[in-house]
Coordinates of C-alpha atoms in Angstrom, one line a residue:
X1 CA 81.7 168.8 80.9
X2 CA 84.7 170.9 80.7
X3 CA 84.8 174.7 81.9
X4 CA 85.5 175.3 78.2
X5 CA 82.6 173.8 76.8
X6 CA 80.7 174.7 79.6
X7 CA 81.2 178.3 78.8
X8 CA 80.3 177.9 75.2
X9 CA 77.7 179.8 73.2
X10 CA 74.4 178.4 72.7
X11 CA 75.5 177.9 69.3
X12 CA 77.8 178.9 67.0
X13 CA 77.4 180.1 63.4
X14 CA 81.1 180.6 62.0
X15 CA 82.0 183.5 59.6
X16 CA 82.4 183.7 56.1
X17 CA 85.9 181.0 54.9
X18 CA 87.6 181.4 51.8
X19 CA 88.7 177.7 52.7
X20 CA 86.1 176.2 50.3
X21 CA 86.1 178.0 47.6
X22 CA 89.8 177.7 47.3
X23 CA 89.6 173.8 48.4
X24 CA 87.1 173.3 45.4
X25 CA 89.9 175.1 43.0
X26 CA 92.7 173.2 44.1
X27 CA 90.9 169.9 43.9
X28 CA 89.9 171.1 40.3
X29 CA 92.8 171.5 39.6
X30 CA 94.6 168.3 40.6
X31 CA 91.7 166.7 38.6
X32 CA 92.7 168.3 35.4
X33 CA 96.5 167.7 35.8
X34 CA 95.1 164.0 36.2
X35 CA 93.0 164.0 33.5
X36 CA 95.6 165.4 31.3
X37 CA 98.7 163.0 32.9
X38 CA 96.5 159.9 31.8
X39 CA 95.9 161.2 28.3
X40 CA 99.8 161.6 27.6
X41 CA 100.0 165.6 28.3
X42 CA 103.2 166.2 29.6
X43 CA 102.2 169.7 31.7
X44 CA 99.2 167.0 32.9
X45 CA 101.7 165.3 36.2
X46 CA 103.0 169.1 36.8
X47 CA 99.4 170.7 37.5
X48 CA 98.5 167.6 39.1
X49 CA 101.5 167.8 42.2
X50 CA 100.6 171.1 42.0
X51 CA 97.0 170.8 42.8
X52 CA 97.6 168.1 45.4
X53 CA 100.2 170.9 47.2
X54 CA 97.9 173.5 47.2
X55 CA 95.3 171.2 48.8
X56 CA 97.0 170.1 51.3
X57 CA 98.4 173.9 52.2
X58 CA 93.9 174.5 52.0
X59 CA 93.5 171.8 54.3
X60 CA 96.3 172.8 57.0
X61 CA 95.1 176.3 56.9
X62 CA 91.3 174.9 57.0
X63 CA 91.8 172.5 59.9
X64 CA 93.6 175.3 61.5
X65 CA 90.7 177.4 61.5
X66 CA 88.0 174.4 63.0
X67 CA 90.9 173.9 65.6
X68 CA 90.8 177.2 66.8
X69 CA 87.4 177.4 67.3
X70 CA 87.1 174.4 68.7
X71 CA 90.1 175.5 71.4
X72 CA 88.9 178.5 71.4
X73 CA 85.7 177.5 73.2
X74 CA 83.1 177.8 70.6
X75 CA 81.8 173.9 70.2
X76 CA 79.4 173.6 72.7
X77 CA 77.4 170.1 72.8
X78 CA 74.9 171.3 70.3
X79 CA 77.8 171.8 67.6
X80 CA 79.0 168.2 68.5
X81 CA 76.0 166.7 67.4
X82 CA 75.7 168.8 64.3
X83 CA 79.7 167.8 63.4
X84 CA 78.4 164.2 64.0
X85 CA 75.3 164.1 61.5
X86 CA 77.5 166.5 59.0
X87 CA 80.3 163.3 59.2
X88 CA 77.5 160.5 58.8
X89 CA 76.2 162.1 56.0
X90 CA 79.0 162.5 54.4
X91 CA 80.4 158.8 54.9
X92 CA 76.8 158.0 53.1
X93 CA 77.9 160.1 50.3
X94 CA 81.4 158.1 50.0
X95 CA 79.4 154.9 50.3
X96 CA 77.3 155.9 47.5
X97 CA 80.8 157.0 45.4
X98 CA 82.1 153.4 45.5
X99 CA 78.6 152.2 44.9
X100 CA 78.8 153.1 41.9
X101 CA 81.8 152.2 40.7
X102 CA 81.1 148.8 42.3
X103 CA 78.1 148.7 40.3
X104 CA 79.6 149.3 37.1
X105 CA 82.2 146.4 37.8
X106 CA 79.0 144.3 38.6
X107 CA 77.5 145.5 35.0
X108 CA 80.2 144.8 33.2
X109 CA 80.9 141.6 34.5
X110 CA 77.4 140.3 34.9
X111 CA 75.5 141.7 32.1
X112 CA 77.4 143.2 29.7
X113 CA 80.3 140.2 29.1
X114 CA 77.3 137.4 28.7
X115 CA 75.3 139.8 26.8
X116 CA 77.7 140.4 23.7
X117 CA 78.8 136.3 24.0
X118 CA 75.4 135.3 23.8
X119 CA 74.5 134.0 20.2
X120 CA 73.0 137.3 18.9
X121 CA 76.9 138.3 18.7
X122 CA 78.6 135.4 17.8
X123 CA 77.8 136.5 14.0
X124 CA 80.4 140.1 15.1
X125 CA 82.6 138.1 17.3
X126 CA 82.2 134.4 16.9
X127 CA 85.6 134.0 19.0
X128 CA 84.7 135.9 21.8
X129 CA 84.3 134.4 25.3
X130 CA 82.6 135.7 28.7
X131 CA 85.8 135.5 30.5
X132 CA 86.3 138.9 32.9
X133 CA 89.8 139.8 32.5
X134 CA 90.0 139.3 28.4
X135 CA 91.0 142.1 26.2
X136 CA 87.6 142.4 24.7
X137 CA 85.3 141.6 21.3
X138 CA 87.3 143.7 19.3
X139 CA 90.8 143.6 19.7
X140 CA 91.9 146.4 20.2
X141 CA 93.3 146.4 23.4
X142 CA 96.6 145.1 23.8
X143 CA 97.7 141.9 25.9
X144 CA 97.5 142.0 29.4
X145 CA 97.4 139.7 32.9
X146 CA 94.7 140.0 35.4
X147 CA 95.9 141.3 39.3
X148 CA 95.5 138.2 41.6
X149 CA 95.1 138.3 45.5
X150 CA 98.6 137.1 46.3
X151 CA 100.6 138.7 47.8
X152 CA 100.3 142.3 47.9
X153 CA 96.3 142.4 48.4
X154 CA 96.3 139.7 50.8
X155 CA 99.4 141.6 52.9
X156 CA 97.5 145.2 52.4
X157 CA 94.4 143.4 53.6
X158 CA 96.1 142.3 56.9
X159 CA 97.6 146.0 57.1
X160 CA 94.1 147.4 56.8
X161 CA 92.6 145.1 59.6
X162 CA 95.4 145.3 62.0
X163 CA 94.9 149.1 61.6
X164 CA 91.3 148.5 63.0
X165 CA 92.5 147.3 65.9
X166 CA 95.2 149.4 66.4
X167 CA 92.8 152.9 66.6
X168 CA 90.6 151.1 68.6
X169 CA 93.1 150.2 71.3
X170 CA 94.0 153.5 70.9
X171 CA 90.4 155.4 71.2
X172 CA 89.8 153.3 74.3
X173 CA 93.1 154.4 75.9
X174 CA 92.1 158.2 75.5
X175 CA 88.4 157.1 76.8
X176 CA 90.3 156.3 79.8
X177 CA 92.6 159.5 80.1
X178 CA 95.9 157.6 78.8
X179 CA 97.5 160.2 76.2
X180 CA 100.8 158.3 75.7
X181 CA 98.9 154.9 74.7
X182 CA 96.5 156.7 72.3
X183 CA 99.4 158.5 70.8
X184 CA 101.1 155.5 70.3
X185 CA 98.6 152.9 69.2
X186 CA 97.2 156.0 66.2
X187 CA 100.9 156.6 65.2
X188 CA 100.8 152.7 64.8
X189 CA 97.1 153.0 62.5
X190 CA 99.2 156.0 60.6
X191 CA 102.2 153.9 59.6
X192 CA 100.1 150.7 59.1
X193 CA 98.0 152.8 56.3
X194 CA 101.7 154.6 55.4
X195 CA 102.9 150.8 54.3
X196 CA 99.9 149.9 52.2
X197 CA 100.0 152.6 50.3
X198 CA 103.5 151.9 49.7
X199 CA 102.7 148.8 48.7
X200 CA 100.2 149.5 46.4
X201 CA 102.7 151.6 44.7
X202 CA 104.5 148.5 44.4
X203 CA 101.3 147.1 43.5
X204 CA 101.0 149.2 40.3
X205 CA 104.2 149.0 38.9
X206 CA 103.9 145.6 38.9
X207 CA 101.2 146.0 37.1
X208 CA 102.4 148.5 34.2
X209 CA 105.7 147.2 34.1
X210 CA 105.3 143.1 34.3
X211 CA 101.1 142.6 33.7
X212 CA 100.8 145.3 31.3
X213 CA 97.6 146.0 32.7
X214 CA 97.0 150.0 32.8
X215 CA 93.7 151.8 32.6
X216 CA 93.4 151.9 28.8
X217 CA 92.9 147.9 29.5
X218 CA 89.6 147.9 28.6
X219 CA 86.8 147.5 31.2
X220 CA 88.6 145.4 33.5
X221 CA 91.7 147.7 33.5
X222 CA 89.5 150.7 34.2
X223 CA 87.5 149.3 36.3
X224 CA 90.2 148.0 38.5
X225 CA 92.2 151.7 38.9
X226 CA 89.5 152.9 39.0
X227 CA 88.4 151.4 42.6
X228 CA 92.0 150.8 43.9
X229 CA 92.9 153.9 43.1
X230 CA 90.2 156.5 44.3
X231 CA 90.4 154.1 47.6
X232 CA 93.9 154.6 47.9
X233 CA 93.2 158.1 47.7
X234 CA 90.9 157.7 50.9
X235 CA 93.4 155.6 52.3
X236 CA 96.0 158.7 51.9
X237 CA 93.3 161.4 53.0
X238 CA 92.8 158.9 55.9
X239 CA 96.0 159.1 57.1
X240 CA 96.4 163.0 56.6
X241 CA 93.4 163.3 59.5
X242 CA 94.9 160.8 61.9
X243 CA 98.5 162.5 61.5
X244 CA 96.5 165.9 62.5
X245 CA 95.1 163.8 64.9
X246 CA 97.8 162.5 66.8
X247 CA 99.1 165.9 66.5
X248 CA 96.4 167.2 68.2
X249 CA 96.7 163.8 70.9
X250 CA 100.0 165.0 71.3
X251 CA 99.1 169.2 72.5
X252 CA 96.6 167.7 74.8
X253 CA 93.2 169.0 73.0
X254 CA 91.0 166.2 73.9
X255 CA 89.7 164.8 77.1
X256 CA 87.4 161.7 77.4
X257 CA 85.1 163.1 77.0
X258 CA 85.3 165.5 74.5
X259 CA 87.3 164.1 71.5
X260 CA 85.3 164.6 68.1
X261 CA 87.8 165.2 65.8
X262 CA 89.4 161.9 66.8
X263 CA 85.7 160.1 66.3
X264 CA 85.7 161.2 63.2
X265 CA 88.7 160.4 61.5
X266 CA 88.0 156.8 63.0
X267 CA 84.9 156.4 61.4
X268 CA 86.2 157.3 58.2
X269 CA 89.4 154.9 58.7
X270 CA 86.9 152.2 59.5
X271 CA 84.6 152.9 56.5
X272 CA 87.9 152.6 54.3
X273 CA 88.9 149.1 55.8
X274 CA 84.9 147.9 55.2
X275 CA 85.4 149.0 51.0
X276 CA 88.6 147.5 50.9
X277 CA 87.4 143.8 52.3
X278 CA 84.6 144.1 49.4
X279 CA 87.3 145.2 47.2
X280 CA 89.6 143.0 48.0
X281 CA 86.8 140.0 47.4
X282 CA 85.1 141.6 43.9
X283 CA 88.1 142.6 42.3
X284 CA 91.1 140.0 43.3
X285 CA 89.0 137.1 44.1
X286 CA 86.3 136.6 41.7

């Protein structure tokens, strides 16, 4: 152990943080702007950059805080283990956020599409068909095409994977004391998750502009931003704790033996490649 954990307090109990409150509000925020943007309110994209701003100025100013204790020589083993049931749990909560939206896709698709095809309905709808991807019983939804896996999906999956491999080569290089390799194999895992979201940008205004599939396109439009989109939000929030990260790589904070903060971000990076290889199967494949 190093003299600076060595020297740390039994354990530490950190002082009251503004952090959260204020995270909660910004995050409020940027959910409102969104809510608004999608429901054609103009001021709705304006409070939503703004929300997403002020997060990110809560989150700089947060992670500054937990990095200064942490170099400061407050984390003693004790807090390690606490940081790493605190991250656990809360990769169990984000596996329970895409379970259900997962499970609504499956209810849609499974139960609810047979279920108003079946005869009982043909009386309402005797046109309809059990086909995911139509525009529903009604018709009211207008025209649209279905996303398939080629190309973008297939490329982003290859993007995610390769991203795998690229943090772990680069968590075994700082194992091994070699700060130059790991900053250069997580700058590689930072760009990699830097081009797919880029390409699903592409990805989506392909969609509006060519598919004119958007989320008002029924179940299957909603059901598909809904998943690619909040997991392209992890994919971005991902990337933001790498990049502090490798910033971190870069000042010389860890050591092999003491690198958390690094351990962290990687499980969540790896939890976001394991949703998108079920996403990319549920919702471009079948």
């Amino acid at each position: 152990m190093s003299s600076q954990h060595a020297n740390a307090p039994y354990y530490f109990v950190p002082g009251p943080s503004k952090w959260p409150v204020f995270g909660g509000s910004t995050l409020l925020l940027t959910m409102i702007g969104a809510s608004a943007w999608v429901n054609g309110l103009a001021w709705g994209s304006y409070l939503n950059f703004a929300g997403i701003i002020l997060t990110l100025v809560v989150l700089y100013n947060w992670f500054g805080d937990a990095i200064a204790e942490s170099e400061g020589g407050k984390y003693s083993a004790r807090i390690d283990v606490s940081f790493r049931w605190s991250m656990s749990w809360f990769i169990f909560s984000e596996v329970m956020f895409f379970a259900a939206f997962f499970g609504a896709l499956f209810y849609a698709r499974t139960i609810s599409m047979p279920w108003l095809a079946d005869l009982d309905h043909k009386v309402l709808w005797p046109d309809f068909a059990a086909n995911w991807g139509n525009v529903g019983p009604a018709g009211t939804i207008e025209a649209f095409k279905t996303m398939g896996p080629f190309p973008i999906p297939t490329i982003n999956t290859a993007l995610l994977l390769t991203s795998g491999v690229t943090l772990t080569i680069s968590h075994h290089a700082l194992r091994e004391g070699h700060r130059a390799k790991t900053a250069f194999w997580l700058f590689a895992t930072v760009l990699l998750g830097a081009v797919f979201m880029g390409f699903q940008v592409y990805e989506y205004m392909h969609a509006y502009s060519e598919l004119n599939l958007k989320l008002t396109s029924g179940i299957y439009g909603s059901t598909f931003f809904m998943l690619t989109g909040f997991h392209g939000f992890h994919v971005t929030m991902g990337a933001i704790m790498l990049s502090v990260v490798l910033y971190r790589v870069m000042k010389g904070h860890f050591t092999p033996e003491h690198h958390f903060a690094f351990e962290g971000a990687a499980w969540y990076w790896h939890f976001v490649d394991v949703v998108w290889l079920g996403l990319y199967v549920v919702v471009y494949w079948l």
